[in-house]
Coordinates of C-alpha atoms in Angstrom, one line a residue:
M283 CA -108.2 188.7 224.8
D284 CA -105.0 189.7 226.6
V285 CA -101.6 190.4 225.0
L286 CA -100.4 186.8 225.4
D287 CA -103.4 185.3 223.5
I288 CA -103.2 187.8 220.7
A289 CA -99.5 187.3 220.3
R290 CA -100.0 183.5 220.2
W291 CA -102.7 183.9 217.5
Q292 CA -100.4 186.2 215.5
F293 CA -97.4 183.8 215.7
G294 CA -99.6 180.8 215.0
I295 CA -101.2 182.4 211.9
T296 CA -98.0 183.7 210.4
T297 CA -96.2 180.4 211.1
V298 CA -98.8 178.2 209.6
Y299 CA -99.0 180.5 206.5
H300 CA -95.3 180.4 206.1
F301 CA -95.2 176.6 206.6
L302 CA -97.5 176.1 203.6
M303 CA -94.6 177.3 201.4
V304 CA -91.8 175.4 203.1
P305 CA -92.8 171.8 202.3
L306 CA -93.5 172.7 198.7
T307 CA -90.2 174.5 198.3
I308 CA -88.2 171.5 199.7
G309 CA -90.2 168.7 198.0
L310 CA -90.6 170.4 194.6
G311 CA -86.9 171.5 194.7
I312 CA -85.8 167.9 195.0
L313 CA -88.1 166.8 192.1
V314 CA -87.1 169.6 189.8
A315 CA -83.5 168.7 190.4
V316 CA -84.3 165.1 189.5
M317 CA -86.0 166.3 186.3
H318 CA -83.0 168.5 185.4
T319 CA -80.7 165.6 186.1
Q320 CA -82.7 163.4 183.7
W321 CA -82.5 166.0 181.0
V322 CA -78.8 166.3 181.3
R323 CA -78.4 162.6 181.4
T324 CA -80.8 161.6 178.5
G325 CA -81.2 164.8 176.5
K326 CA -85.0 164.1 176.1
P327 CA -87.0 167.2 175.5
E328 CA -89.8 166.3 177.8
W329 CA -87.4 166.4 180.8
L330 CA -86.3 169.9 179.8
R331 CA -89.8 171.1 179.5
M332 CA -90.7 169.5 182.9
T333 CA -87.7 171.2 184.5
R334 CA -88.7 174.6 183.0
F335 CA -92.4 174.4 184.0
W336 CA -92.1 173.0 187.5
G337 CA -89.0 175.2 188.0
R338 CA -91.2 178.3 187.5
V339 CA -93.7 176.9 190.1
Y340 CA -90.8 176.3 192.4
L341 CA -89.5 179.8 192.1
V342 CA -92.8 181.5 192.7
N343 CA -93.3 179.5 195.8
F344 CA -89.7 180.1 197.0
V345 CA -90.0 183.9 196.7
L346 CA -93.2 183.9 198.7
G347 CA -91.7 181.6 201.3
V348 CA -88.7 183.8 201.8
A349 CA -90.9 186.9 202.2
T350 CA -93.2 185.3 204.8
G351 CA -90.3 183.7 206.6
L352 CA -88.6 187.0 207.4
V353 CA -91.6 188.0 209.6
Q354 CA -90.9 185.2 212.0
E355 CA -87.5 186.6 212.9
F356 CA -88.9 190.0 213.7
Q357 CA -91.6 188.6 215.9
F358 CA -89.0 187.1 218.2
G359 CA -87.8 190.6 219.1
L360 CA -91.1 192.5 219.0
A361 CA -93.7 190.2 220.6
W362 CA -91.6 187.6 222.3
S363 CA -88.5 189.3 223.6
E364 CA -88.5 187.4 226.9
Y365 CA -88.6 184.2 225.0
S366 CA -85.7 185.4 222.8
R367 CA -83.6 186.3 225.9
F368 CA -84.3 182.8 227.4
V369 CA -83.4 180.7 224.4
G370 CA -80.9 183.2 222.8
D371 CA -77.7 181.3 223.9
V372 CA -79.0 178.1 222.1
F373 CA -80.8 179.7 219.2
G374 CA -78.1 182.2 218.4
S375 CA -75.7 179.6 216.9
L376 CA -78.5 177.6 215.2
L377 CA -80.1 180.6 213.5
A378 CA -76.7 182.1 212.6
M379 CA -75.6 178.9 210.8
E380 CA -79.0 178.7 209.1
A381 CA -78.6 182.2 207.7
L382 CA -74.9 182.3 207.0
L383 CA -74.4 178.7 205.8
A384 CA -77.7 177.2 204.5
F385 CA -79.7 180.2 203.3
F386 CA -76.7 181.9 201.6
L387 CA -75.9 178.6 199.9
E388 CA -79.4 178.2 198.8
S389 CA -80.0 181.7 197.5
T390 CA -76.6 182.1 195.8
F391 CA -76.7 178.8 193.8
L392 CA -80.4 179.3 193.0
G393 CA -79.4 182.6 191.4
L394 CA -76.8 180.8 189.4
W395 CA -79.4 178.3 188.3
I396 CA -81.9 181.0 187.3
F397 CA -79.5 183.1 185.3
G398 CA -77.1 180.4 184.2
W399 CA -79.2 179.0 181.4
G400 CA -76.9 179.1 178.3
R401 CA -74.2 180.9 180.2
I402 CA -72.5 178.1 182.2
P403 CA -71.8 174.4 181.2
K404 CA -74.9 172.1 181.6
K405 CA -73.4 169.9 184.3
L406 CA -72.2 172.9 186.3
H407 CA -75.6 174.5 185.9
L408 CA -77.2 171.3 187.2
A409 CA -74.8 171.2 190.1
S410 CA -75.9 174.7 191.1
L411 CA -79.5 173.6 191.4
W412 CA -78.6 170.6 193.5
A413 CA -76.5 172.9 195.7
A414 CA -79.5 175.2 196.2
V415 CA -81.8 172.3 197.0
I416 CA -79.3 170.9 199.5
G417 CA -79.1 174.4 201.0
S418 CA -82.8 174.4 201.6
I419 CA -82.7 171.0 203.2
V420 CA -79.8 172.0 205.5
S421 CA -81.7 175.3 206.3
A422 CA -84.7 173.2 207.3
Y423 CA -82.6 171.0 209.6
F424 CA -81.2 174.0 211.6
I425 CA -84.7 175.4 212.0
I426 CA -86.1 172.0 213.1
A427 CA -83.2 171.5 215.4
A428 CA -84.0 174.8 217.1
N429 CA -87.7 173.9 217.4
S430 CA -86.9 170.4 218.6
W431 CA -84.7 171.9 221.4
M432 CA -87.9 173.6 222.6
Q433 CA -89.6 170.3 222.6
H434 CA -86.7 168.4 224.3
P435 CA -83.9 170.6 225.7
V436 CA -80.5 169.0 225.5
G437 CA -76.8 170.1 225.6
V438 CA -77.3 172.9 228.1
T439 CA -76.9 173.8 231.8
V440 CA -78.8 176.3 233.9
G441 CA -76.9 179.5 234.6
D442 CA -77.0 181.6 237.7
D443 CA -79.7 183.8 236.1
G444 CA -81.9 180.8 235.4
R445 CA -81.2 180.9 231.7
P446 CA -79.9 177.9 229.7
R447 CA -76.2 178.0 228.7
Q448 CA -75.2 175.8 225.7
V449 CA -72.4 173.5 226.6
D450 CA -72.7 170.8 223.8
F451 CA -73.6 172.1 220.4
L452 CA -73.3 168.6 218.9
A453 CA -75.9 167.3 221.3
V454 CA -78.3 170.0 220.1
L455 CA -77.7 169.1 216.5
T456 CA -78.1 165.4 217.1
N457 CA -81.1 165.6 219.4
N458 CA -83.2 162.5 218.7
T459 CA -86.3 164.7 218.6
A460 CA -84.7 166.8 215.8
L461 CA -83.7 163.7 213.8
A462 CA -87.2 162.2 214.0
A463 CA -88.9 165.5 213.2
F464 CA -86.5 166.3 210.3
S465 CA -87.0 163.0 208.6
H466 CA -90.7 163.2 209.0
A467 CA -90.8 166.8 207.6
I468 CA -88.7 165.9 204.5
V469 CA -90.8 162.9 203.4
A470 CA -94.0 165.0 204.1
A471 CA -92.6 167.7 201.8
L472 CA -92.2 165.1 199.1
M473 CA -95.8 164.1 199.6
V474 CA -96.8 167.8 199.0
A475 CA -94.7 168.0 195.8
G476 CA -95.9 164.6 194.5
A477 CA -99.6 165.6 195.0
L478 CA -99.0 168.8 193.0
L479 CA -97.5 166.9 190.1
V480 CA -100.4 164.4 190.2
G481 CA -103.2 167.0 190.4
I482 CA -101.9 169.4 187.7
G483 CA -100.7 166.6 185.5
L484 CA -104.1 164.8 185.5
Y485 CA -105.8 168.1 184.8
Q486 CA -103.6 168.8 181.8
L487 CA -103.9 165.3 180.4
R488 CA -107.7 165.4 180.5
R489 CA -107.7 168.9 179.0
R490 CA -105.6 167.7 176.1
K491 CA -107.6 164.5 175.7
L492 CA -110.9 166.5 175.4
A493 CA -109.3 168.9 173.0
D494 CA -108.2 165.9 170.8
R495 CA -104.6 166.8 171.0
P496 CA -102.1 164.0 170.0
A497 CA -100.8 161.7 172.6
T498 CA -97.5 161.4 170.8
D499 CA -96.1 164.9 171.2
V500 CA -93.7 166.2 173.8
D501 CA -96.3 168.0 176.0
H502 CA -98.2 164.8 176.5
A503 CA -95.1 163.1 177.6
V504 CA -94.4 166.0 180.0
W505 CA -97.7 165.6 181.8
R506 CA -97.7 161.8 181.8
R507 CA -94.2 161.7 183.3
S508 CA -95.3 164.3 185.9
V509 CA -98.2 162.2 187.0
R510 CA -96.3 159.0 187.1
L511 CA -93.4 160.6 189.0
G512 CA -95.7 162.4 191.4
G513 CA -97.7 159.2 192.0
F514 CA -94.7 157.0 192.9
V515 CA -93.1 159.7 195.0
S516 CA -96.4 160.3 196.9
L517 CA -96.9 156.6 197.7
A518 CA -93.3 156.0 198.7
A519 CA -93.4 159.2 200.9
F520 CA -96.7 158.1 202.6
V521 CA -95.0 154.9 203.7
L522 CA -92.0 156.8 205.0
V523 CA -94.3 159.3 206.7
A524 CA -95.9 156.5 208.6
V525 CA -92.5 155.0 209.6
T526 CA -91.0 158.3 210.7
G527 CA -94.3 159.4 212.3
D528 CA -94.3 156.2 214.4
W529 CA -90.7 157.0 215.5
Q530 CA -91.7 160.5 216.4
G531 CA -94.8 159.4 218.2
K532 CA -92.8 157.0 220.4
L533 CA -90.4 159.7 221.3
M534 CA -93.3 162.0 222.2
Y535 CA -94.7 159.4 224.6
Q536 CA -91.3 159.4 226.3
Q537 CA -90.7 163.2 226.3
Q538 CA -94.2 164.8 226.3
P539 CA -96.7 162.1 227.4
L540 CA -99.4 164.6 228.1
K541 CA -99.4 165.8 224.5
M542 CA -99.9 162.2 223.2
S543 CA -102.5 161.2 225.7
S544 CA -104.4 164.4 224.8
A545 CA -104.1 163.4 221.2
E546 CA -106.1 160.3 222.1
A547 CA -108.4 161.9 224.6
L548 CA -107.2 159.1 227.0
C549 CA -108.5 160.4 230.3
E550 CA -107.5 157.5 232.6
T551 CA -104.5 155.3 232.6
E552 CA -105.2 152.0 230.8
A553 CA -103.4 148.8 230.2
P554 CA -103.7 147.8 227.4
A555 CA -104.6 151.3 226.1
P556 CA -107.0 151.6 223.1
F557 CA -106.6 153.9 220.1
S558 CA -109.5 156.3 219.6
I559 CA -111.2 156.3 216.2
F560 CA -113.8 159.0 217.0
A561 CA -114.5 161.0 220.1
W562 CA -117.4 163.1 221.1
S563 CA -118.9 165.1 224.0
K564 CA -116.9 167.8 225.8
L565 CA -113.6 167.9 224.0
G566 CA -113.8 171.6 223.5
S567 CA -114.3 172.3 227.2
N568 CA -111.3 170.2 228.2
E569 CA -113.5 168.2 230.6
C570 CA -111.7 164.9 229.9
D571 CA -114.0 162.7 232.0
D572 CA -117.0 163.6 229.8
V573 CA -115.2 162.4 226.6
H574 CA -116.4 159.2 224.9
S575 CA -114.8 157.4 222.0
Y576 CA -115.0 154.5 219.6
T577 CA -111.7 152.7 220.0
V578 CA -109.5 149.9 218.8
P579 CA -108.4 147.8 221.8
G580 CA -104.6 147.7 222.6
L581 CA -103.5 149.7 219.5
L582 CA -102.4 152.8 221.5
S583 CA -100.1 150.6 223.7
F584 CA -98.5 149.3 220.5
L585 CA -98.0 152.7 219.0
A586 CA -96.5 154.0 222.3
H587 CA -94.4 151.0 223.4
S588 CA -94.4 148.5 220.4
D589 CA -96.5 145.9 222.4
F590 CA -100.2 145.5 223.0
S591 CA -100.3 145.4 226.8
T592 CA -98.1 148.1 228.3
A593 CA -100.0 150.8 230.3
V594 CA -100.3 154.3 228.8
P595 CA -100.9 157.1 231.4
G596 CA -104.1 159.1 231.1
V597 CA -104.6 162.9 231.0
N598 CA -105.9 163.1 234.6
E599 CA -103.0 161.3 236.1
L600 CA -100.5 163.3 234.1
Q601 CA -102.2 166.6 235.1
E602 CA -101.6 165.7 238.7
E603 CA -98.0 164.7 238.1
Y604 CA -97.2 167.9 236.3
S605 CA -98.9 170.0 239.1
E606 CA -96.8 168.3 241.7
V607 CA -93.5 168.7 239.9
Y608 CA -93.9 172.2 238.2
G609 CA -96.5 173.8 240.5
A610 CA -100.3 173.9 240.6
T611 CA -100.2 177.7 240.1
Y612 CA -98.1 180.2 238.1
P613 CA -95.4 181.9 240.3
D614 CA -96.6 185.1 241.9
D615 CA -94.1 187.1 239.7
P616 CA -94.8 190.2 237.6
S617 CA -93.3 188.5 234.5
F618 CA -96.4 186.3 234.3
G619 CA -98.7 189.3 234.1
D620 CA -102.4 188.6 234.8
R621 CA -101.7 184.9 235.1
A622 CA -99.4 185.3 238.1
G623 CA -100.8 183.1 241.0
Q624 CA -103.4 181.6 238.7
P625 CA -104.0 177.8 238.4
I626 CA -102.0 176.1 235.6
D627 CA -103.9 173.7 233.3
Y628 CA -101.2 171.5 231.9
T629 CA -103.6 169.7 229.6
P630 CA -103.5 171.2 226.0
V631 CA -106.8 172.0 224.3
L632 CA -108.2 168.5 223.7
A633 CA -110.2 169.4 220.7
V634 CA -107.1 170.8 219.0
T635 CA -104.7 168.0 219.8
Y636 CA -107.3 165.3 219.1
W637 CA -108.6 166.5 215.8
S638 CA -105.4 168.0 214.4
F639 CA -103.7 164.6 215.0
R640 CA -106.5 162.9 213.0
L641 CA -106.6 165.4 210.2
M642 CA -102.9 165.0 209.8
I643 CA -103.2 161.3 209.3
G644 CA -106.4 161.5 207.3
M645 CA -105.2 164.1 204.8
G646 CA -102.0 162.1 204.3
A647 CA -104.1 159.0 203.5
V648 CA -106.2 161.0 201.1
S649 CA -103.1 162.1 199.2
A650 CA -101.8 158.5 199.1
G651 CA -105.2 157.3 197.7
V652 CA -105.2 160.0 195.0
A653 CA -101.6 158.9 194.1
A654 CA -102.8 155.3 193.7
Y655 CA -105.7 156.4 191.6
A656 CA -103.4 158.4 189.4
L657 CA -101.0 155.5 188.8
W658 CA -103.9 153.1 188.1
S659 CA -105.7 155.5 185.7
T660 CA -102.6 156.2 183.7
R661 CA -101.3 152.7 183.3
R662 CA -100.3 151.5 179.9
G663 CA -100.7 154.9 178.3
R664 CA -104.3 155.5 179.5
V665 CA -105.6 159.0 179.9
P666 CA -108.3 159.5 182.6
T667 CA -111.3 161.6 181.6
S668 CA -113.5 161.1 184.6
R669 CA -114.4 164.6 185.8
I670 CA -114.8 163.5 189.4
G671 CA -111.5 161.6 189.4
V672 CA -109.4 164.3 187.7
Y673 CA -110.9 167.4 189.4
G674 CA -111.0 165.5 192.7
S675 CA -107.3 164.9 192.3
L676 CA -106.7 168.5 191.6
L677 CA -108.6 169.5 194.7
A678 CA -106.7 166.9 196.7
V679 CA -103.5 168.8 196.0
G680 CA -104.5 170.7 199.2
A681 CA -104.6 167.4 201.3
P682 CA -100.9 167.1 202.1
F683 CA -100.7 170.9 202.7
A684 CA -103.5 170.4 205.3
A685 CA -101.7 167.4 206.8
N686 CA -98.5 169.4 207.2
A687 CA -100.3 172.4 208.7
T688 CA -102.3 170.4 211.2
G689 CA -99.3 168.3 212.2
W690 CA -97.4 171.6 213.0
I691 CA -100.4 172.9 215.0
F692 CA -100.5 169.6 216.9
T693 CA -96.8 169.7 217.7
E694 CA -96.8 173.3 218.9
M695 CA -100.1 173.6 220.7
G696 CA -99.7 170.1 222.3
R697 CA -96.8 171.3 224.5
Q698 CA -98.7 174.1 226.1
P699 CA -98.5 175.7 228.7
F700 CA -94.7 175.4 228.0
V701 CA -92.9 177.2 225.2
V702 CA -89.8 175.2 226.2
H703 CA -90.9 171.9 227.5
P704 CA -88.9 170.2 230.3
N705 CA -86.8 167.2 229.5
P706 CA -88.0 164.3 231.6
D707 CA -84.6 162.6 231.3
V708 CA -82.9 165.3 233.4
P709 CA -83.3 165.5 237.2
V710 CA -86.1 167.9 238.2
G711 CA -83.8 170.4 239.8
E712 CA -81.7 170.6 236.7
Q713 CA -84.4 170.8 234.1
V714 CA -84.7 173.7 231.6
Y715 CA -88.3 174.9 230.9
F716 CA -90.1 178.1 230.2
F717 CA -93.8 178.9 230.5
T718 CA -95.5 180.6 227.5
A719 CA -97.1 183.0 229.9
Q720 CA -93.7 184.6 230.8
A721 CA -92.4 184.6 227.2
V722 CA -94.3 187.6 225.8
S723 CA -92.6 191.0 225.6
P724 CA -93.2 193.2 228.6
G725 CA -94.8 196.6 228.0
V726 CA -96.4 195.6 224.7
T727 CA -100.1 196.5 224.6
A728 CA -103.0 194.5 223.2
A729 CA -103.7 197.3 220.8
E730 CA -100.2 197.2 219.4
V731 CA -100.3 193.4 218.8
W732 CA -103.8 193.7 217.3
T733 CA -102.5 196.3 214.9
S734 CA -99.6 194.1 213.8
L735 CA -101.9 191.0 213.6
I736 CA -104.4 192.8 211.4
S737 CA -101.7 194.4 209.2
L738 CA -99.9 191.0 208.7
G739 CA -103.2 189.3 208.0
L740 CA -104.1 191.8 205.2
L741 CA -100.6 191.6 203.8
Y742 CA -100.6 187.8 203.8
G743 CA -104.0 187.7 202.2
A744 CA -102.7 189.9 199.4
L745 CA -99.6 187.7 199.0
A746 CA -101.9 184.6 198.8
V747 CA -103.9 186.3 196.0
V748 CA -100.7 187.1 194.1
E749 CA -99.3 183.6 194.4
S750 CA -102.6 182.0 193.5
F751 CA -102.8 184.3 190.4
L752 CA -99.3 183.4 189.3
L753 CA -99.7 179.7 189.8
V754 CA -103.1 179.5 188.0
R755 CA -101.6 181.5 185.1
L756 CA -98.7 179.1 184.9
V757 CA -100.9 176.0 185.0
R758 CA -103.3 177.3 182.4
G759 CA -100.5 178.3 180.1
G760 CA -99.0 174.8 180.2
V761 CA -95.4 173.8 179.6
T762 CA -94.7 176.3 176.9
T763 CA -95.5 179.4 179.0
G764 CA -92.7 181.8 178.7
D765 CA -90.5 179.6 176.5
T766 CA -89.1 181.5 173.6
T767 CA -86.8 178.7 172.2
P768 CA -87.5 175.4 170.6
T769 CA -86.9 172.0 172.1
P770 CA -83.3 170.8 171.8
P771 CA -82.5 168.0 169.3
A772 CA -82.3 164.4 170.5
V773 CA -79.2 162.9 172.0
G774 CA -76.9 161.7 169.3
S775 CA -77.4 164.7 167.1
D776 CA -74.2 166.4 166.0
R777 CA -75.7 169.6 167.6
T778 CA -76.4 168.2 171.0
D779 CA -73.7 170.3 172.7
R780 CA -74.9 173.5 170.9
D781 CA -78.6 173.6 170.2
D782 CA -81.3 176.1 169.8
D783 CA -82.4 175.6 173.4
D784 CA -79.0 176.3 174.8
P785 CA -78.3 179.9 173.9
R786 CA -74.8 181.3 174.5
P787 CA -73.9 184.8 175.6
G788 CA -74.1 187.1 172.7
D789 CA -77.2 185.3 171.3
D790 CA -80.2 187.7 171.3
R791 CA -82.3 184.9 172.6
A792 CA -80.2 184.3 175.7
D793 CA -81.5 187.2 177.7
D794 CA -85.0 186.6 176.5
D795 CA -84.9 183.0 177.7
V796 CA -83.4 183.9 181.1
L797 CA -86.1 186.5 181.7
S798 CA -88.9 184.3 180.6
F799 CA -87.6 181.4 182.8
A800 CA -87.3 183.7 185.8
Y801 CA -90.9 184.9 185.3

């Protein structure tokens, strides 16, 4: 393997690992804020305990997400310096705003929320959590806007040195690719959070049922509300994922048709074009003519153009078109390394695009199915005891994580061999694009990248063990883990505004409660 391949593996592994934390942080943050809002609004103790329990899960995941996200920034300068130079004029403003505005907003107000229990008024305390959650969403938008610019460059002109110069920051922020990708990512994040609530909630309900614990106490209400909230959120999010995914897919057919045709292993142009259910033969070798599929006639034409008859271009035709416009071989330039003068295969790895696209859809459907099961099995106060159903739901917590990861892999690998894909709406002579082969840092050796890849792999493996240990410990401990104070009295009590679960500065329990919550 040469430096480029190793660097791509390193960035891919670290990015997918980091992206496992991102959807859960965004989705669970929103749901924890909803729980906290319900507690402030109603004063019911189950909402407080839900906020505390799921808040701890949220914080553990947030810390690991921040730690792994920092690595991405360093890789731009270490392994991908040529890429950084090329996109710097555009990415500089986006990443600066993400760090200075969104991340500082998120981290500052999250600190207020963690250490503000009993120290600031309840409504202000709640507002600090919502500010942190909004900060994480805004942060995600800036990152997605940057990535979407790589998929569909807008708002720039080409300078004398061949690098893009940003001329319209608003165009970059309102890029239709960014709007579609952002909406898709946010509802997918809610699916992740909903699945977590469903899986853990069902596990705890069954655990309590088998232990003959009463179904009338606060803890039972915590887990039942968690399951119901997670189920409804997951189902609603699945519908919205389908809607936003259709929007994103139609844009991809306009902007990166080869990516979408590869996702269907559509070798030849067809009208109407069928949707592939299952493909076999030589997907892995990228020999498209030897691929065979079971298909649904006309469905791909509808997904691409909203009708059942319009032609969809095939991989072979698009490969020829790209070769004519962007060259059949890499330029004979030292910046391309060993690939200089070599033929360019514009078709992404068919096996990756085809199966990652289907895994994304399939895992999302599994999550929706589990949510439907959870709502049905807990209707009218029922508690499911089926070992297969409950433990299957717990295992299915990983389904939306897999859907997010495979969707990201499809999006990124599907645009190869470009790291910045040309915008087809711009005249060919004015297009901005950049090959992945010329993006890697010059002078970096394979041994150096291997060393960083192995080191990061070991570090990330250790972090995964730490996070898994903490989360398992929290789940097994239940809602009372770390709580040192009793449940507040019901709304209407003359002690509602000053109760035992709302310690004030000077109360010995205040510091204990803050530390236990931050655990």
